[in-house]
PDB file of C-alpha atoms in Angstrom:
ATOM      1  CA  UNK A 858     198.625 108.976 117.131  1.00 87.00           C
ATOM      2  CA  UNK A 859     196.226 108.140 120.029  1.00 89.00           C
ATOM      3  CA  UNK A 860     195.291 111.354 120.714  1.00 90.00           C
ATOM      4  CA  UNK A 861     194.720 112.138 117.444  1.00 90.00           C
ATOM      5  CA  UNK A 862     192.573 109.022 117.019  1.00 87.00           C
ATOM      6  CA  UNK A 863     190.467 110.898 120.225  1.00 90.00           C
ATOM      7  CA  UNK A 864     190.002 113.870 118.246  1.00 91.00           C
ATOM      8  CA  UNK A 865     189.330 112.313 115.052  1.00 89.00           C
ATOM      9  CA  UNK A 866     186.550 110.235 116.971  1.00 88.00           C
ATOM     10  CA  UNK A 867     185.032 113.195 118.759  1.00 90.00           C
ATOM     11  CA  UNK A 868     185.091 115.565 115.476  1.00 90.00           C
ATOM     12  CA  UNK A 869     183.190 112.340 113.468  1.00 85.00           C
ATOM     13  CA  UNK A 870     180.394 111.278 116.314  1.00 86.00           C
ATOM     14  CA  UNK A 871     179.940 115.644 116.103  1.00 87.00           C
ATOM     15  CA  UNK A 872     179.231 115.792 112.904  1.00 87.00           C
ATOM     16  CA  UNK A 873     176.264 113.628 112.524  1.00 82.00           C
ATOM     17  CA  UNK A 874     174.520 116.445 114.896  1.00 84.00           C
ATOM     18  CA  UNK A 875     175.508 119.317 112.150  1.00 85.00           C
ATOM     19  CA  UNK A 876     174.761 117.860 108.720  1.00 81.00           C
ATOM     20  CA  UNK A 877     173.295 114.821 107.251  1.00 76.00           C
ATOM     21  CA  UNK A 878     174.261 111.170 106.754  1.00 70.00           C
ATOM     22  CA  UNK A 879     174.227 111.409 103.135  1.00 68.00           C
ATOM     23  CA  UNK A 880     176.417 114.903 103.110  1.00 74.00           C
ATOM     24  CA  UNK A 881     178.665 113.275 105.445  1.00 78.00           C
ATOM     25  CA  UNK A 882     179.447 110.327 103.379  1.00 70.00           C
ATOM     26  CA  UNK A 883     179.831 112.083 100.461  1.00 69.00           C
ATOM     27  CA  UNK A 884     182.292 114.466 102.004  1.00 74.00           C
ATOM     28  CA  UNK A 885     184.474 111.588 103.343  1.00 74.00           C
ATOM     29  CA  UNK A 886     185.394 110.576  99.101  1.00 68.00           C
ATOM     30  CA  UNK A 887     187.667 113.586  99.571  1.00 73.00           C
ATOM     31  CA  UNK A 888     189.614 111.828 102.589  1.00 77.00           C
ATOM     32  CA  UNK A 889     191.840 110.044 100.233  1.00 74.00           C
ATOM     33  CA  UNK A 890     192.974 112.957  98.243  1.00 76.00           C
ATOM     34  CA  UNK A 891     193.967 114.326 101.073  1.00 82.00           C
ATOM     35  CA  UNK A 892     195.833 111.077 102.476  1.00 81.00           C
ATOM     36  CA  UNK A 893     197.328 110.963  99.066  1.00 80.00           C
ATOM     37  CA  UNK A 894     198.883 114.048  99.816  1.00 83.00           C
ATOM     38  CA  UNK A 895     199.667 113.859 103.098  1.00 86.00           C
ATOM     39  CA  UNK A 896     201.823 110.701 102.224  1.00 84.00           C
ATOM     40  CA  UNK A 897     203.352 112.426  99.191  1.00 84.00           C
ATOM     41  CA  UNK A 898     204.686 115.111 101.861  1.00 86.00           C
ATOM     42  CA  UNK A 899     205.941 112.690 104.419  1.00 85.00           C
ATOM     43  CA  UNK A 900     207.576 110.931 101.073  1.00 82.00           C
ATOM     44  CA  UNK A 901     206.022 107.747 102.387  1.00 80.00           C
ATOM     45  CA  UNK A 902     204.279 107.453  98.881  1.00 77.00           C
ATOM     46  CA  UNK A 903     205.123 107.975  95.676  1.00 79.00           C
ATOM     47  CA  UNK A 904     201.724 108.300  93.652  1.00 79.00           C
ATOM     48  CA  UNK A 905     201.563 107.894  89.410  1.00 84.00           C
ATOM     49  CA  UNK A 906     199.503 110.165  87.546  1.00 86.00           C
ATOM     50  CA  UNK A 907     197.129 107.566  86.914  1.00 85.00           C
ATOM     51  CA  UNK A 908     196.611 107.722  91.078  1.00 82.00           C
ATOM     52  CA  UNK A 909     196.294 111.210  91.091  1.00 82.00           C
ATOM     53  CA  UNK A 910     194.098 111.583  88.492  1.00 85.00           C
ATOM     54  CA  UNK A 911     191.674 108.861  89.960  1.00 84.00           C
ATOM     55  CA  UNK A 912     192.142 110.120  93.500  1.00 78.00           C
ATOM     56  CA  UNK A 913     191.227 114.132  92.162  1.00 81.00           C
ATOM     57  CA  UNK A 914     188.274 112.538  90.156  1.00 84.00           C
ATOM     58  CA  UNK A 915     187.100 111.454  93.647  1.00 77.00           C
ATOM     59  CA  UNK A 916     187.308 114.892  94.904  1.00 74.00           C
ATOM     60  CA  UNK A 917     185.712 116.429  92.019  1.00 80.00           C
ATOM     61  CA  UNK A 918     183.169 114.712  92.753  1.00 77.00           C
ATOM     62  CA  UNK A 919     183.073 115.208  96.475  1.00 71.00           C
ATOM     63  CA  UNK A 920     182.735 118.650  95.815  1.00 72.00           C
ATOM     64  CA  UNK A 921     180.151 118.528  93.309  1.00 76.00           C
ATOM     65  CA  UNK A 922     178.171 116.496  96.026  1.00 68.00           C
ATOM     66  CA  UNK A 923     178.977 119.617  98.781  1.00 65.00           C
ATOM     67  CA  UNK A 924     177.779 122.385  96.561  1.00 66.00           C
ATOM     68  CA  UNK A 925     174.631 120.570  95.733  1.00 62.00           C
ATOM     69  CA  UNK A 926     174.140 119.719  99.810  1.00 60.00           C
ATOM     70  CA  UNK A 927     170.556 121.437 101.058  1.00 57.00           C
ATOM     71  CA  UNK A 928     171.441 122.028 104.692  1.00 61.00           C
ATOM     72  CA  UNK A 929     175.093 122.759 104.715  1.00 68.00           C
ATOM     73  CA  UNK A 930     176.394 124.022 108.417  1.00 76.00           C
ATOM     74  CA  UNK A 931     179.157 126.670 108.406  1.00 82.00           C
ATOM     75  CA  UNK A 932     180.414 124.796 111.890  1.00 86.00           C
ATOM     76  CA  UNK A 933     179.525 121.271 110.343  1.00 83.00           C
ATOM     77  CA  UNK A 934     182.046 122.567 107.349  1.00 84.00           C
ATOM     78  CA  UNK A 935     184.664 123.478 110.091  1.00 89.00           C
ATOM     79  CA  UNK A 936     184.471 120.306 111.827  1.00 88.00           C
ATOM     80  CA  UNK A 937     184.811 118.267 108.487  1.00 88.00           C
ATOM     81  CA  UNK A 938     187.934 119.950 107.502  1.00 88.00           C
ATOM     82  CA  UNK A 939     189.503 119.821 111.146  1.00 91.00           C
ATOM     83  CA  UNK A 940     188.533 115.462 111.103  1.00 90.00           C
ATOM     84  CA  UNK A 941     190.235 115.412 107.601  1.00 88.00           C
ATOM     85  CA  UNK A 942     193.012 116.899 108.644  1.00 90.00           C
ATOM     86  CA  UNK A 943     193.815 115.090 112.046  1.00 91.00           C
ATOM     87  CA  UNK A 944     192.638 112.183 110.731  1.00 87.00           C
ATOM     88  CA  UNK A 945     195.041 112.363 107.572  1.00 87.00           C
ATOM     89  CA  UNK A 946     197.778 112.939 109.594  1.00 89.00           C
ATOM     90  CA  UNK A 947     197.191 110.081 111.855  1.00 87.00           C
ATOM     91  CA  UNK A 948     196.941 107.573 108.800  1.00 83.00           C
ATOM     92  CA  UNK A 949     200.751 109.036 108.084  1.00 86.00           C
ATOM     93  CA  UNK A 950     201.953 108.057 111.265  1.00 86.00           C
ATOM     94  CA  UNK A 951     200.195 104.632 111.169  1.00 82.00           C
ATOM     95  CA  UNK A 952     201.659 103.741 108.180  1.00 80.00           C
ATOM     96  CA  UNK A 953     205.040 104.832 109.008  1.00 82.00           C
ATOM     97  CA  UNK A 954     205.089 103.017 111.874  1.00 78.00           C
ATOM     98  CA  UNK A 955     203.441  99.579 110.365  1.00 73.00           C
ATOM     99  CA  UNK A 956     205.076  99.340 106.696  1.00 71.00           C
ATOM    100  CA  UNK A 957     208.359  97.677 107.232  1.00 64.00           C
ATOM    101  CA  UNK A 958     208.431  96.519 110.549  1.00 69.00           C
ATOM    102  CA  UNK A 959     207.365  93.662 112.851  1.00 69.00           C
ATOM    103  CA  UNK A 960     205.046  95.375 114.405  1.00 71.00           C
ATOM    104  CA  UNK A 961     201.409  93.308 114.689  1.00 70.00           C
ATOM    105  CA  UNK A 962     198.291  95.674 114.125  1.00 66.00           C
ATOM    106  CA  UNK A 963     196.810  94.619 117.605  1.00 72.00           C
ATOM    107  CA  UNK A 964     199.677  96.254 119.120  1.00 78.00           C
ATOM    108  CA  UNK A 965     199.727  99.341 117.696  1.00 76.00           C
ATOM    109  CA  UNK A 966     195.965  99.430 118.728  1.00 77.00           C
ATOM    110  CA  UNK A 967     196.624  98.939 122.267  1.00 80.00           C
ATOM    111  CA  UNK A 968     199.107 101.376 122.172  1.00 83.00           C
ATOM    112  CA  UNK A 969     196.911 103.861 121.230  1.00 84.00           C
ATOM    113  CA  UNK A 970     193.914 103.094 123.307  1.00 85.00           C
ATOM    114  CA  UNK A 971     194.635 104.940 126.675  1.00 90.00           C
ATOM    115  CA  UNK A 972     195.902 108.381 124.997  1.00 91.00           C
ATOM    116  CA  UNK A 973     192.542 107.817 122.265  1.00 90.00           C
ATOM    117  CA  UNK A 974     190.131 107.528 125.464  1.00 90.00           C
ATOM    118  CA  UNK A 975     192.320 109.950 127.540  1.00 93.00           C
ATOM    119  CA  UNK A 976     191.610 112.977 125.082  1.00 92.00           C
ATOM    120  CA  UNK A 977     187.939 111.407 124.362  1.00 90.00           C
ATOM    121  CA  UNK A 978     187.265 111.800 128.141  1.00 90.00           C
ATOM    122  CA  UNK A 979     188.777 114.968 128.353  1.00 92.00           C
ATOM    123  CA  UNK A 980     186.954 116.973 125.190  1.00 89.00           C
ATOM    124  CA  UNK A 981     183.589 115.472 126.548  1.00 87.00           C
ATOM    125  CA  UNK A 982     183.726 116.698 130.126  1.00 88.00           C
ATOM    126  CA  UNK A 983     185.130 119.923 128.600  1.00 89.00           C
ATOM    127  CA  UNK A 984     182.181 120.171 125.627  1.00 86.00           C
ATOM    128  CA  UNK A 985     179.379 118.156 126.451  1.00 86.00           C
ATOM    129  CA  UNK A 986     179.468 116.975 130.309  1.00 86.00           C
ATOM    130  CA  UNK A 987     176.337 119.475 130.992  1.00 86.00           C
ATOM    131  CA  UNK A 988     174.385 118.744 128.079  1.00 85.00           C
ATOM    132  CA  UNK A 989     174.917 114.612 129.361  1.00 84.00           C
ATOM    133  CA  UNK A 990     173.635 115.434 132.783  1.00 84.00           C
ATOM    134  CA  UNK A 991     170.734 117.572 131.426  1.00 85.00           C
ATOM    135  CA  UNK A 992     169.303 115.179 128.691  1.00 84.00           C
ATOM    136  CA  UNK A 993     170.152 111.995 131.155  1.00 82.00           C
ATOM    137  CA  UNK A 994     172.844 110.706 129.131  1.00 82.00           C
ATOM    138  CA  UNK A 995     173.791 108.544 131.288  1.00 81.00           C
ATOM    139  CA  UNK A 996     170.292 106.631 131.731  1.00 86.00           C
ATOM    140  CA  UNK A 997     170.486 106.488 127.858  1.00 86.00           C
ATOM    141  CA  UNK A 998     173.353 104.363 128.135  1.00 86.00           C
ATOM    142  CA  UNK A 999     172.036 102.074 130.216  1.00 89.00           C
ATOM    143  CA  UNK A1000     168.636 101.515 128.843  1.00 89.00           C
ATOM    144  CA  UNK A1001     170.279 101.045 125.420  1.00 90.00           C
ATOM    145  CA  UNK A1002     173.539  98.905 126.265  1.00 92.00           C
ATOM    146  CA  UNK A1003     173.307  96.217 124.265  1.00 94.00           C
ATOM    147  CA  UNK A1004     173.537  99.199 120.923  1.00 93.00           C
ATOM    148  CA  UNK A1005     176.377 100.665 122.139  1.00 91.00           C
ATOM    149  CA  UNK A1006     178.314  97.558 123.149  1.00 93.00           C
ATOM    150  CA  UNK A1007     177.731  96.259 119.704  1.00 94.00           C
ATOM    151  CA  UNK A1008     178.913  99.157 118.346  1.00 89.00           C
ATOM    152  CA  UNK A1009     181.944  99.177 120.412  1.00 88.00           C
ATOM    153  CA  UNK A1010     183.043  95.800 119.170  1.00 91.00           C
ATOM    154  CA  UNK A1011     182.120  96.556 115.813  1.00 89.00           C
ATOM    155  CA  UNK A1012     184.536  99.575 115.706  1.00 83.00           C
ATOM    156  CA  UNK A1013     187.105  97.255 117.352  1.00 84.00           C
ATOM    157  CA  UNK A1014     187.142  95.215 114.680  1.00 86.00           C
ATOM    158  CA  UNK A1015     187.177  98.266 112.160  1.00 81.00           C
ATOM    159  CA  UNK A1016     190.102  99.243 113.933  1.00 77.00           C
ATOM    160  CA  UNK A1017     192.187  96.532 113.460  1.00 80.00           C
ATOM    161  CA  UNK A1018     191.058  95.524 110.089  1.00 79.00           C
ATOM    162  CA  UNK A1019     192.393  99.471 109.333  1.00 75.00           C
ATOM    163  CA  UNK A1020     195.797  98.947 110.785  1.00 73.00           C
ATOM    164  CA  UNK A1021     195.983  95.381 109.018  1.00 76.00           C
ATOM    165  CA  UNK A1022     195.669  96.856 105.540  1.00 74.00           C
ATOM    166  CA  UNK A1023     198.365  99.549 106.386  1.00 71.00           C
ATOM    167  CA  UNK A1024     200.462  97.170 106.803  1.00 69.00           C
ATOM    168  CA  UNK A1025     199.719  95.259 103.855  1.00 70.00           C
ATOM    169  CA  UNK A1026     199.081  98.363 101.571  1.00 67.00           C
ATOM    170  CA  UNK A1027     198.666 102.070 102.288  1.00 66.00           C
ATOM    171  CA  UNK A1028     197.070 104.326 103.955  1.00 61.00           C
ATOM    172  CA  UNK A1029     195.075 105.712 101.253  1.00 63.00           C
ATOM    173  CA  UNK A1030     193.444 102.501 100.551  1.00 65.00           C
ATOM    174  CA  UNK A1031     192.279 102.316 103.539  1.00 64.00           C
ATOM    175  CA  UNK A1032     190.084 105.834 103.471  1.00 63.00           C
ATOM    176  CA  UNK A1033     189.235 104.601  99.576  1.00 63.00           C
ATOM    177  CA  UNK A1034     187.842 101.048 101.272  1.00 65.00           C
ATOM    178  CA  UNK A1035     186.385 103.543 103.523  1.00 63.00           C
ATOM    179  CA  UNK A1036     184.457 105.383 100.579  1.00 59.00           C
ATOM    180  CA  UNK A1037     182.636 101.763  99.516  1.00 57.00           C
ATOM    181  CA  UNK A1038     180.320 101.949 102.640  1.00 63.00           C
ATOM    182  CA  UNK A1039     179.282 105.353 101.323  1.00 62.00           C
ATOM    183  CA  UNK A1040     176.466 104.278  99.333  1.00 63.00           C
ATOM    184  CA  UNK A1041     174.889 101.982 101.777  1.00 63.00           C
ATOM    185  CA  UNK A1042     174.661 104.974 104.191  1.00 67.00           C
ATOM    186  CA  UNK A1043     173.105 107.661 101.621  1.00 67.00           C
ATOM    187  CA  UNK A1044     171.011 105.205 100.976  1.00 65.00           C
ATOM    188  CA  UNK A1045     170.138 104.588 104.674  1.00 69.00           C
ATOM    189  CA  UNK A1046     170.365 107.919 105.668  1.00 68.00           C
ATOM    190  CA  UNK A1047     167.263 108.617 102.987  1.00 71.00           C
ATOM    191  CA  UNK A1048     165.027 105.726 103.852  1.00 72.00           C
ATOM    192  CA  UNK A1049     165.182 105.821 106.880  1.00 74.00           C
ATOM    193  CA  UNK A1050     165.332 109.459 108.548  1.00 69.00           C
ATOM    194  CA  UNK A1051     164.140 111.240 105.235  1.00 69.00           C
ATOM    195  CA  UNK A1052     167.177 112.896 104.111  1.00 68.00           C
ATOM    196  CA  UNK A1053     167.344 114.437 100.863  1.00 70.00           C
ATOM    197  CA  UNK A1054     169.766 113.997  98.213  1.00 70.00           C
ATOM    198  CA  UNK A1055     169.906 116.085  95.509  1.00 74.00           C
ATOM    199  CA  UNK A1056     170.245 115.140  91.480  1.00 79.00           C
ATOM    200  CA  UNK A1057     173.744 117.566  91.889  1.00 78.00           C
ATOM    201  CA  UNK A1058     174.841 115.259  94.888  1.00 74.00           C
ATOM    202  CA  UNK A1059     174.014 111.833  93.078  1.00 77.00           C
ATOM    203  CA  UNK A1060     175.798 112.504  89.803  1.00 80.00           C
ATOM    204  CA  UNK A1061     179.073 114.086  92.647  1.00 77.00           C
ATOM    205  CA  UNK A1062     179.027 111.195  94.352  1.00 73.00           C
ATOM    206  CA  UNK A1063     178.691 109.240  91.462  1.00 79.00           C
ATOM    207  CA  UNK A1064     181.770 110.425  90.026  1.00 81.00           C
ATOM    208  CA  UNK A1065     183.693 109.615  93.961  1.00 76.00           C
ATOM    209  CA  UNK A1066     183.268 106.360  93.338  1.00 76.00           C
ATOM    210  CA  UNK A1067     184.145 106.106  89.908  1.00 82.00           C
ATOM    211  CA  UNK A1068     187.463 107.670  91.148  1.00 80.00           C
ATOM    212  CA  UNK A1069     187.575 104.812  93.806  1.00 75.00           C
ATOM    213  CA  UNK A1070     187.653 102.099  91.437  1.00 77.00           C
ATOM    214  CA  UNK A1071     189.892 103.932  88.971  1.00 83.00           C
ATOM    215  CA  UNK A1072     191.814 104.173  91.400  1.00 77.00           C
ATOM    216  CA  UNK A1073     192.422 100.348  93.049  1.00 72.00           C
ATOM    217  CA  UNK A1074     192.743  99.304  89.182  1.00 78.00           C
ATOM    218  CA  UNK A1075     195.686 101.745  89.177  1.00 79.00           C
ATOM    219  CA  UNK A1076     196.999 100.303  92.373  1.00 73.00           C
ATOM    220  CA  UNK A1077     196.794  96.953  90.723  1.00 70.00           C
ATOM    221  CA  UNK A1078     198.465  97.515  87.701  1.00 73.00           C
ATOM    222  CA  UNK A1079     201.376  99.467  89.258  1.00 69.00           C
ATOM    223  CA  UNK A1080     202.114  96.795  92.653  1.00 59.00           C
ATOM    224  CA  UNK A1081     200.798  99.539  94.910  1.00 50.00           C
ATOM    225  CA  UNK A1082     202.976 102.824  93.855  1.00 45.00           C
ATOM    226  CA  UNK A1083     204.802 103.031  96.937  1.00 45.00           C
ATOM    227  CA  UNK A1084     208.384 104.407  97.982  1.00 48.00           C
ATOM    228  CA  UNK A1085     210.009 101.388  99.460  1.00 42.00           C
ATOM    229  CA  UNK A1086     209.499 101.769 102.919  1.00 41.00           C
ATOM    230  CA  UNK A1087     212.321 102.640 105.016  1.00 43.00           C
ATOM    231  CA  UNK A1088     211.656 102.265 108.697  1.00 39.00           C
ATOM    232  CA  UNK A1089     214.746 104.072 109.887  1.00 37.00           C
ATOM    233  CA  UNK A1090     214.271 107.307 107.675  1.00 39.00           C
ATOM    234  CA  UNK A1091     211.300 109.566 108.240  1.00 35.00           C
TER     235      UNK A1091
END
């Protein structure tokens, strides 16, 4: 889980060099399909129809927000399906190792802190370790501390906010919550660096978070839609 948290992390910070904020948001609605199914598989959830419909309605409109996307990257595409992927998985393993046992989220988080920064480490020297020393990375870091310790705690506190709703719910709602901030970065991403969002990509994204509140209504109404979790059977 660890290392693929180091993956994840390295395949997310690379994408904001490929494609745009608002293209990357957008493309993130499709996450919880995808954790939807990965849980399905691992039988760790049990969605309705209601849940899939709402979660697919999500996608639709992820995609609908892709094909209307003015600088699409063939590697930027690449790298988004590789993070979904990983990063799907690792939600699996979270939340078969949080539902159902007495296990705190703070623990599971510093269990997975040495492999995450281990693998982070190890794909940076391996990928980007020249490009540091030539642009002066390192003087970057120091000049601008204060940013990247805040953003440091801030994704601490992400973290175990993440692992907390796990526990208390699923996976999936987690990459849904995850879908809310969308807006706020399109929206950031176009007033502040001049990114351009299609009509195609609003009414796409529109529909993502149509499926996102479809969606936690369905969760409401059903309890969830769980399996019982069963911590000794995988």
């Amino acid at each position: 889980m660890g290392a693929a948290q180091g993956v994840a992390i390295w395949l997310s910070n690379k994408l904001y060099t490929l494609l745009t904020v608002a293209f990357i948001e957008m493309a993130r609605a499709m996450l919880p399909l995808i954790t939807l199914a990965a849980l399905w598989l691992a039988s760790l959830e049990t969605p309705t129809l209601e849940h899939i419909k709402a979660v697919s309605l999500t996608g639709v409109g992820c995609a609908i927000s892709a094909y209307g996307e003015v600088a699409l990257s063939t590697l930027g595409l690449i790298c988004v399906a590789l993070n979904f992927a990983i990063e799907a998985g690792r939600m699996v393993m979270m939340q078969f190792l949080v539902q159902g046992r007495d296990i705190h989220p703070w623990q599971t988080l510093k269990l997975m802190t040495l492999p995450a920064t281990l693998m982070l480490l190890a794909m940076s020297a391996a990928l980007e370790l020249q490009d540091m020393r030539r642009q002066g990375a390192g003087r970057i870091i120091i000049e601008q501390w204060p940013f990247f310790a805040a953003a440091g705690t801030l994704g601490l506190a992400v973290n175990i906010l993440a692992n907390v709703i796990i526990k208390l719910s699923s996976a999936t709602t987690v990459k849904l919550l995850g879908a809310v901030r969308g807006p706020m970065l399109v929206l950031t991403g176009v007033l502040l660096f001049a990114e351009t969002v299609t009509p195609l990509q609003f009414v796409g994204y529109s529909l993502a978070l149509a499926g996102f509140v479809w969606y936690n209504l369905a969760k409401a109404r059903t309890g969830g839609g769980a399996k019982g979790s069963n911590p000794g059977k995988v």
